[in-house]
mmCIF file of N, CA and C in Angstrom:
data_model
loop_
_atom_site.group_PDB
_atom_site.id
_atom_site.type_symbol
_atom_site.label_atom_id
_atom_site.label_comp_id
_atom_site.label_asym_id
_atom_site.label_seq_id
_atom_site.Cartn_x
_atom_site.Cartn_y
_atom_site.Cartn_z
ATOM 1 N N MET T 159 -2.997 -0.981 14.345
ATOM 2 C CA MET T 159 -2.254 -0.180 13.391
ATOM 3 C C MET T 159 -1.839 -1.020 12.181
ATOM 4 N N LYS T 160 -1.641 -2.341 12.387
ATOM 5 C CA LYS T 160 -1.242 -3.188 11.264
ATOM 6 C C LYS T 160 -2.354 -3.298 10.224
ATOM 7 N N VAL T 161 -3.586 -3.390 10.692
ATOM 8 C CA VAL T 161 -4.719 -3.471 9.767
ATOM 9 C C VAL T 161 -4.865 -2.151 9.014
ATOM 10 N N PHE T 162 -4.686 -1.033 9.703
ATOM 11 C CA PHE T 162 -4.771 0.277 9.065
ATOM 12 C C PHE T 162 -3.664 0.441 8.027
ATOM 13 N N ASN T 163 -2.472 -0.090 8.330
ATOM 14 C CA ASN T 163 -1.356 -0.038 7.397
ATOM 15 C C ASN T 163 -1.702 -0.790 6.110
ATOM 16 N N LYS T 164 -2.339 -1.943 6.243
ATOM 17 C CA LYS T 164 -2.726 -2.727 5.072
ATOM 18 C C LYS T 164 -3.851 -2.052 4.303
ATOM 19 N N LEU T 165 -4.783 -1.415 5.001
ATOM 20 C CA LEU T 165 -5.856 -0.676 4.340
ATOM 21 C C LEU T 165 -5.293 0.482 3.524
ATOM 22 N N VAL T 166 -4.334 1.194 4.092
ATOM 23 C CA VAL T 166 -3.701 2.305 3.380
ATOM 24 C C VAL T 166 -2.946 1.777 2.164
ATOM 25 N N PHE T 167 -2.306 0.623 2.295
ATOM 26 C CA PHE T 167 -1.602 0.017 1.165
ATOM 27 C C PHE T 167 -2.575 -0.290 0.024
ATOM 28 N N ILE T 168 -3.720 -0.866 0.349
ATOM 29 C CA ILE T 168 -4.727 -1.183 -0.669
ATOM 30 C C ILE T 168 -5.238 0.103 -1.326
ATOM 31 N N CYS T 169 -5.472 1.140 -0.540
ATOM 32 C CA CYS T 169 -5.930 2.412 -1.100
ATOM 33 C C CYS T 169 -4.861 3.044 -1.993
ATOM 34 N N ASN T 170 -3.594 2.891 -1.625
ATOM 35 C CA ASN T 170 -2.524 3.433 -2.457
ATOM 36 C C ASN T 170 -2.403 2.689 -3.781
ATOM 37 N N ILE T 171 -2.597 1.375 -3.756
ATOM 38 C CA ILE T 171 -2.620 0.607 -5.002
ATOM 39 C C ILE T 171 -3.797 1.066 -5.864
ATOM 40 N N ALA T 172 -4.945 1.292 -5.240
ATOM 41 C CA ALA T 172 -6.112 1.796 -5.969
ATOM 42 C C ALA T 172 -5.833 3.181 -6.540
ATOM 43 N N CYS T 173 -5.056 3.995 -5.845
ATOM 44 C CA CYS T 173 -4.693 5.316 -6.350
ATOM 45 C C CYS T 173 -3.835 5.191 -7.611
ATOM 46 N N ILE T 174 -2.894 4.255 -7.600
ATOM 47 C CA ILE T 174 -2.058 4.037 -8.784
ATOM 48 C C ILE T 174 -2.917 3.555 -9.954
ATOM 49 N N VAL T 175 -3.820 2.615 -9.691
ATOM 50 C CA VAL T 175 -4.700 2.101 -10.741
ATOM 51 C C VAL T 175 -5.610 3.213 -11.259
ATOM 52 N N THR T 176 -6.115 4.062 -10.376
ATOM 53 C CA THR T 176 -6.964 5.178 -10.785
ATOM 54 C C THR T 176 -6.202 6.144 -11.677
ATOM 55 N N ALA T 177 -4.964 6.440 -11.334
ATOM 56 C CA ALA T 177 -4.157 7.342 -12.161
ATOM 57 C C ALA T 177 -3.925 6.735 -13.547
ATOM 58 N N ILE T 178 -3.644 5.439 -13.593
ATOM 59 C CA ILE T 178 -3.439 4.776 -14.883
ATOM 60 C C ILE T 178 -4.729 4.778 -15.693
ATOM 61 N N LEU T 179 -5.857 4.451 -15.053
ATOM 62 C CA LEU T 179 -7.137 4.466 -15.755
ATOM 63 C C LEU T 179 -7.471 5.861 -16.279
ATOM 64 N N ARG T 180 -7.133 6.877 -15.501
ATOM 65 C CA ARG T 180 -7.402 8.247 -15.933
ATOM 66 C C ARG T 180 -6.562 8.615 -17.162
ATOM 67 N N LEU T 181 -5.297 8.225 -17.151
ATOM 68 C CA LEU T 181 -4.441 8.504 -18.305
ATOM 69 C C LEU T 181 -4.908 7.748 -19.546
ATOM 70 N N VAL T 182 -5.320 6.496 -19.363
ATOM 71 C CA VAL T 182 -5.824 5.707 -20.490
ATOM 72 C C VAL T 182 -7.115 6.319 -21.019
ATOM 73 N N GLU T 183 -7.985 6.771 -20.125
ATOM 74 C CA GLU T 183 -9.244 7.378 -20.550
ATOM 75 C C GLU T 183 -9.000 8.691 -21.309
ATOM 76 N N ILE T 184 -8.049 9.482 -20.851
ATOM 77 C CA ILE T 184 -7.700 10.717 -21.564
ATOM 78 C C ILE T 184 -7.178 10.385 -22.955
ATOM 79 N N GLN T 185 -6.352 9.346 -23.060
ATOM 80 C CA GLN T 185 -5.819 8.927 -24.352
ATOM 81 C C GLN T 185 -6.933 8.424 -25.262
ATOM 82 N N ARG T 186 -7.877 7.680 -24.704
ATOM 83 C CA ARG T 186 -8.991 7.168 -25.514
ATOM 84 C C ARG T 186 -9.867 8.298 -26.030
ATOM 85 N N LYS T 187 -10.109 9.315 -25.202
ATOM 86 C CA LYS T 187 -10.914 10.451 -25.650
ATOM 87 C C LYS T 187 -10.191 11.255 -26.716
ATOM 88 N N ALA T 188 -8.869 11.330 -26.608
ATOM 89 C CA ALA T 188 -8.097 12.065 -27.612
ATOM 90 C C ALA T 188 -8.144 11.375 -28.967
ATOM 91 N N THR T 189 -8.252 10.055 -28.978
ATOM 92 C CA THR T 189 -8.325 9.328 -30.240
ATOM 93 C C THR T 189 -9.759 9.151 -30.723
ATOM 94 N N GLY T 190 -10.732 9.583 -29.936
ATOM 95 C CA GLY T 190 -12.125 9.546 -30.363
ATOM 96 C C GLY T 190 -12.872 8.283 -29.996
ATOM 97 N N VAL T 191 -12.340 7.470 -29.133
ATOM 98 C CA VAL T 191 -13.008 6.240 -28.704
ATOM 99 C C VAL T 191 -13.883 6.572 -27.501
ATOM 100 N N ASN T 192 -15.159 6.196 -27.579
ATOM 101 C CA ASN T 192 -16.086 6.426 -26.469
ATOM 102 C C ASN T 192 -16.463 5.103 -25.837
ATOM 103 N N GLY T 193 -17.101 5.171 -24.707
ATOM 104 C CA GLY T 193 -17.553 3.966 -24.029
ATOM 105 C C GLY T 193 -16.754 3.729 -22.765
ATOM 106 N N HIS T 194 -17.103 2.648 -22.094
ATOM 107 C CA HIS T 194 -16.440 2.319 -20.831
ATOM 108 C C HIS T 194 -15.092 1.671 -21.094
ATOM 109 N N LEU T 195 -14.180 1.932 -20.191
ATOM 110 C CA LEU T 195 -12.842 1.368 -20.291
ATOM 111 C C LEU T 195 -12.841 -0.100 -19.907
ATOM 112 N N THR T 196 -13.562 -0.426 -18.872
ATOM 113 C CA THR T 196 -13.674 -1.817 -18.429
ATOM 114 C C THR T 196 -15.102 -2.291 -18.666
ATOM 115 N N PRO T 197 -15.281 -3.590 -18.824
ATOM 116 C CA PRO T 197 -16.646 -4.091 -19.019
ATOM 117 C C PRO T 197 -17.495 -4.021 -17.751
ATOM 118 N N LEU T 198 -16.879 -3.735 -16.604
ATOM 119 C CA LEU T 198 -17.607 -3.636 -15.344
ATOM 120 C C LEU T 198 -17.425 -2.245 -14.750
ATOM 121 N N PRO T 199 -18.252 -1.275 -15.156
ATOM 122 C CA PRO T 199 -18.106 0.095 -14.638
ATOM 123 C C PRO T 199 -18.210 0.221 -13.119
ATOM 124 N N PRO T 200 -19.014 -0.613 -12.407
ATOM 125 C CA PRO T 200 -19.031 -0.466 -10.943
ATOM 126 C C PRO T 200 -17.667 -0.732 -10.300
ATOM 127 N N ILE T 201 -16.913 -1.685 -10.835
ATOM 128 C CA ILE T 201 -15.584 -1.964 -10.285
ATOM 129 C C ILE T 201 -14.662 -0.781 -10.542
ATOM 130 N N GLU T 202 -14.768 -0.197 -11.719
ATOM 131 C CA GLU T 202 -13.973 0.997 -12.017
ATOM 132 C C GLU T 202 -14.339 2.136 -11.061
ATOM 133 N N GLY T 203 -15.612 2.258 -10.724
ATOM 134 C CA GLY T 203 -16.052 3.287 -9.786
ATOM 135 C C GLY T 203 -15.544 3.051 -8.374
ATOM 136 N N ILE T 204 -15.551 1.794 -7.942
ATOM 137 C CA ILE T 204 -15.046 1.476 -6.604
ATOM 138 C C ILE T 204 -13.561 1.772 -6.510
ATOM 139 N N VAL T 205 -12.811 1.393 -7.541
ATOM 140 C CA VAL T 205 -11.369 1.664 -7.557
ATOM 141 C C VAL T 205 -11.118 3.168 -7.557
ATOM 142 N N ALA T 206 -11.933 3.913 -8.286
ATOM 143 C CA ALA T 206 -11.764 5.367 -8.323
ATOM 144 C C ALA T 206 -12.054 5.997 -6.957
ATOM 145 N N ILE T 207 -13.084 5.527 -6.281
ATOM 146 C CA ILE T 207 -13.400 6.062 -4.948
ATOM 147 C C ILE T 207 -12.276 5.770 -3.973
ATOM 148 N N LEU T 208 -11.774 4.536 -3.980
ATOM 149 C CA LEU T 208 -10.651 4.199 -3.107
ATOM 150 C C LEU T 208 -9.409 4.996 -3.479
ATOM 151 N N GLY T 209 -9.196 5.185 -4.767
ATOM 152 C CA GLY T 209 -8.015 5.922 -5.219
ATOM 153 C C GLY T 209 -8.047 7.391 -4.851
ATOM 154 N N TYR T 210 -9.190 8.017 -4.991
ATOM 155 C CA TYR T 210 -9.289 9.437 -4.648
ATOM 156 C C TYR T 210 -9.339 9.652 -3.141
ATOM 157 N N GLY T 211 -9.847 8.678 -2.401
ATOM 158 C CA GLY T 211 -9.867 8.797 -0.948
ATOM 159 C C GLY T 211 -8.542 8.428 -0.299
ATOM 160 N N ALA T 212 -7.637 7.878 -1.083
ATOM 161 C CA ALA T 212 -6.358 7.414 -0.544
ATOM 162 C C ALA T 212 -5.527 8.539 0.043
ATOM 163 N N ILE T 213 -5.608 9.717 -0.530
ATOM 164 C CA ILE T 213 -4.779 10.814 -0.021
ATOM 165 C C ILE T 213 -5.183 11.192 1.399
ATOM 166 N N PHE T 214 -6.463 11.155 1.709
ATOM 167 C CA PHE T 214 -6.921 11.493 3.055
ATOM 168 C C PHE T 214 -6.547 10.395 4.057
ATOM 169 N N ILE T 215 -6.758 9.149 3.657
ATOM 170 C CA ILE T 215 -6.413 8.032 4.528
ATOM 171 C C ILE T 215 -4.904 7.963 4.726
ATOM 172 N N ASN T 216 -4.154 8.210 3.668
ATOM 173 C CA ASN T 216 -2.698 8.180 3.759
ATOM 174 C C ASN T 216 -2.179 9.316 4.629
ATOM 175 N N PHE T 217 -2.815 10.474 4.581
ATOM 176 C CA PHE T 217 -2.419 11.587 5.437
ATOM 177 C C PHE T 217 -2.579 11.214 6.915
ATOM 178 N N ILE T 218 -3.706 10.586 7.237
ATOM 179 C CA ILE T 218 -3.942 10.154 8.617
ATOM 180 C C ILE T 218 -2.904 9.108 9.024
ATOM 181 N N PHE T 219 -2.591 8.194 8.104
ATOM 182 C CA PHE T 219 -1.596 7.174 8.409
ATOM 183 C C PHE T 219 -0.217 7.791 8.655
ATOM 184 N N VAL T 220 0.224 8.677 7.773
ATOM 185 C CA VAL T 220 1.546 9.285 7.923
ATOM 186 C C VAL T 220 1.623 10.079 9.223
ATOM 187 N N LEU T 221 0.582 10.811 9.533
ATOM 188 C CA LEU T 221 0.558 11.576 10.772
ATOM 189 C C LEU T 221 0.625 10.652 11.996
ATOM 190 N N THR T 222 -0.152 9.584 11.988
ATOM 191 C CA THR T 222 -0.133 8.618 13.080
ATOM 192 C C THR T 222 1.219 7.919 13.170
ATOM 193 N N PHE T 223 1.791 7.579 12.028
ATOM 194 C CA PHE T 223 3.087 6.912 12.016
ATOM 195 C C PHE T 223 4.174 7.812 12.588
ATOM 196 N N ILE T 224 4.152 9.089 12.249
ATOM 197 C CA ILE T 224 5.148 10.024 12.793
ATOM 198 C C ILE T 224 5.000 10.136 14.303
ATOM 199 N N ILE T 225 3.776 10.247 14.776
ATOM 200 C CA ILE T 225 3.546 10.355 16.225
ATOM 201 C C ILE T 225 4.014 9.093 16.941
ATOM 202 N N LEU T 226 3.682 7.918 16.401
ATOM 203 C CA LEU T 226 4.101 6.666 17.035
ATOM 204 C C LEU T 226 5.607 6.461 16.939
ATOM 205 N N SER T 227 6.219 6.923 15.851
ATOM 206 C CA SER T 227 7.673 6.804 15.720
ATOM 207 C C SER T 227 8.384 7.665 16.743
ATOM 208 N N LEU T 228 7.863 8.841 16.999
ATOM 209 C CA LEU T 228 8.478 9.713 18.006
ATOM 210 C C LEU T 228 8.361 9.127 19.411
ATOM 211 N N LYS T 229 7.280 8.390 19.647
ATOM 212 C CA LYS T 229 7.100 7.748 20.948
ATOM 213 C C LYS T 229 7.848 6.417 21.034
ATOM 214 N N GLY T 230 8.312 5.906 19.880
ATOM 215 C CA GLY T 230 9.024 4.632 19.859
ATOM 216 C C GLY T 230 8.118 3.420 19.838
ATOM 217 N N LYS T 231 6.873 3.584 19.427
ATOM 218 C CA LYS T 231 5.904 2.489 19.437
ATOM 219 C C LYS T 231 5.495 2.032 18.045
ATOM 220 N N ALA T 232 6.188 2.450 17.013
ATOM 221 C CA ALA T 232 5.811 2.095 15.645
ATOM 222 C C ALA T 232 6.458 0.767 15.262
ATOM 223 N N ILE T 233 5.731 -0.316 15.454
ATOM 224 C CA ILE T 233 6.216 -1.646 15.072
ATOM 225 C C ILE T 233 5.331 -2.129 13.927
ATOM 226 N N LEU T 234 5.786 -1.862 12.711
ATOM 227 C CA LEU T 234 5.025 -2.208 11.520
ATOM 228 C C LEU T 234 5.957 -2.843 10.498
ATOM 229 N N PRO T 235 5.405 -3.613 9.551
ATOM 230 C CA PRO T 235 6.253 -4.122 8.469
ATOM 231 C C PRO T 235 6.874 -2.954 7.690
ATOM 232 N N LYS T 236 8.173 -3.011 7.504
ATOM 233 C CA LYS T 236 8.874 -1.856 6.956
ATOM 234 C C LYS T 236 8.550 -1.588 5.493
ATOM 235 N N TRP T 237 8.442 -2.620 4.659
ATOM 236 C CA TRP T 237 8.262 -2.364 3.245
ATOM 237 C C TRP T 237 6.905 -1.731 2.956
ATOM 238 N N ILE T 238 5.858 -2.150 3.655
ATOM 239 C CA ILE T 238 4.538 -1.540 3.455
ATOM 240 C C ILE T 238 4.546 -0.104 3.983
ATOM 241 N N THR T 239 5.182 0.102 5.118
ATOM 242 C CA THR T 239 5.236 1.438 5.708
ATOM 243 C C THR T 239 6.005 2.395 4.806
ATOM 244 N N TYR T 240 7.145 1.960 4.287
ATOM 245 C CA TYR T 240 7.925 2.814 3.388
ATOM 246 C C TYR T 240 7.140 3.140 2.122
ATOM 247 N N PHE T 241 6.454 2.140 1.587
ATOM 248 C CA PHE T 241 5.637 2.369 0.393
ATOM 249 C C PHE T 241 4.562 3.411 0.668
ATOM 250 N N ASN T 242 3.873 3.292 1.796
ATOM 251 C CA ASN T 242 2.808 4.234 2.138
ATOM 252 C C ASN T 242 3.343 5.643 2.358
ATOM 253 N N VAL T 243 4.473 5.747 3.019
ATOM 254 C CA VAL T 243 5.052 7.072 3.282
ATOM 255 C C VAL T 243 5.556 7.703 1.985
ATOM 256 N N ILE T 244 6.142 6.911 1.092
ATOM 257 C CA ILE T 244 6.624 7.441 -0.192
ATOM 258 C C ILE T 244 5.457 7.852 -1.085
ATOM 259 N N MET T 245 4.351 7.130 -0.993
ATOM 260 C CA MET T 245 3.189 7.445 -1.831
ATOM 261 C C MET T 245 2.539 8.776 -1.468
ATOM 262 N N PHE T 246 2.646 9.214 -0.225
ATOM 263 C CA PHE T 246 1.968 10.436 0.191
ATOM 264 C C PHE T 246 2.427 11.668 -0.589
ATOM 265 N N PRO T 247 3.736 11.968 -0.696
ATOM 266 C CA PRO T 247 4.108 13.140 -1.500
ATOM 267 C C PRO T 247 3.750 12.989 -2.974
ATOM 268 N N LEU T 248 3.795 11.755 -3.480
ATOM 269 C CA LEU T 248 3.391 11.534 -4.868
ATOM 270 C C LEU T 248 1.904 11.827 -5.065
ATOM 271 N N GLN T 249 1.089 11.451 -4.089
ATOM 272 C CA GLN T 249 -0.343 11.740 -4.160
ATOM 273 C C GLN T 249 -0.613 13.235 -4.062
ATOM 274 N N VAL T 250 0.105 13.915 -3.201
ATOM 275 C CA VAL T 250 -0.059 15.368 -3.088
ATOM 276 C C VAL T 250 0.273 16.021 -4.418
ATOM 277 N N TRP T 251 1.370 15.588 -5.035
ATOM 278 C CA TRP T 251 1.733 16.152 -6.341
ATOM 279 C C TRP T 251 0.660 15.834 -7.371
ATOM 280 N N TYR T 252 0.205 14.597 -7.423
ATOM 281 C CA TYR T 252 -0.757 14.172 -8.440
ATOM 282 C C TYR T 252 -2.081 14.925 -8.299
ATOM 283 N N PHE T 253 -2.590 15.050 -7.071
ATOM 284 C CA PHE T 253 -3.903 15.645 -6.889
ATOM 285 C C PHE T 253 -3.891 17.170 -6.900
ATOM 286 N N PHE T 254 -2.784 17.795 -6.509
ATOM 287 C CA PHE T 254 -2.794 19.244 -6.376
ATOM 288 C C PHE T 254 -1.941 19.993 -7.394
ATOM 289 N N PHE T 255 -0.914 19.337 -7.952
ATOM 290 C CA PHE T 255 -0.004 20.072 -8.815
ATOM 291 C C PHE T 255 0.094 19.554 -10.242
ATOM 292 N N SER T 256 -0.350 18.330 -10.505
ATOM 293 C CA SER T 256 -0.272 17.807 -11.866
ATOM 294 C C SER T 256 -1.373 18.426 -12.722
ATOM 295 N N LYS T 257 -1.172 18.383 -14.016
ATOM 296 C CA LYS T 257 -2.136 19.018 -14.920
ATOM 297 C C LYS T 257 -2.878 18.011 -15.788
ATOM 298 N N PHE T 258 -3.081 16.795 -15.287
ATOM 299 C CA PHE T 258 -3.928 15.862 -16.009
ATOM 300 C C PHE T 258 -4.993 15.327 -15.121
#
């Protein structure tokens, strides 16, 4: 579970980076600038895939964490766990209710 917690943390960071890249790209298109945002488009693509997949991985993590917490077996680093749990509602809002 500790490795999964760290994987979810990395995906959540990628989700934040993806959201920032998306906002920057929208701003660049509004000003008429074309082209790639980063000089390495494959890295931007990998970050985007991890960022968009983060909501599914985070959902599985939150569900597993709730089940293990109810059983009393959730022994994980608290700051990473809190970050992952807080990111889930933010991801739901960003992917389903935001308008950008």
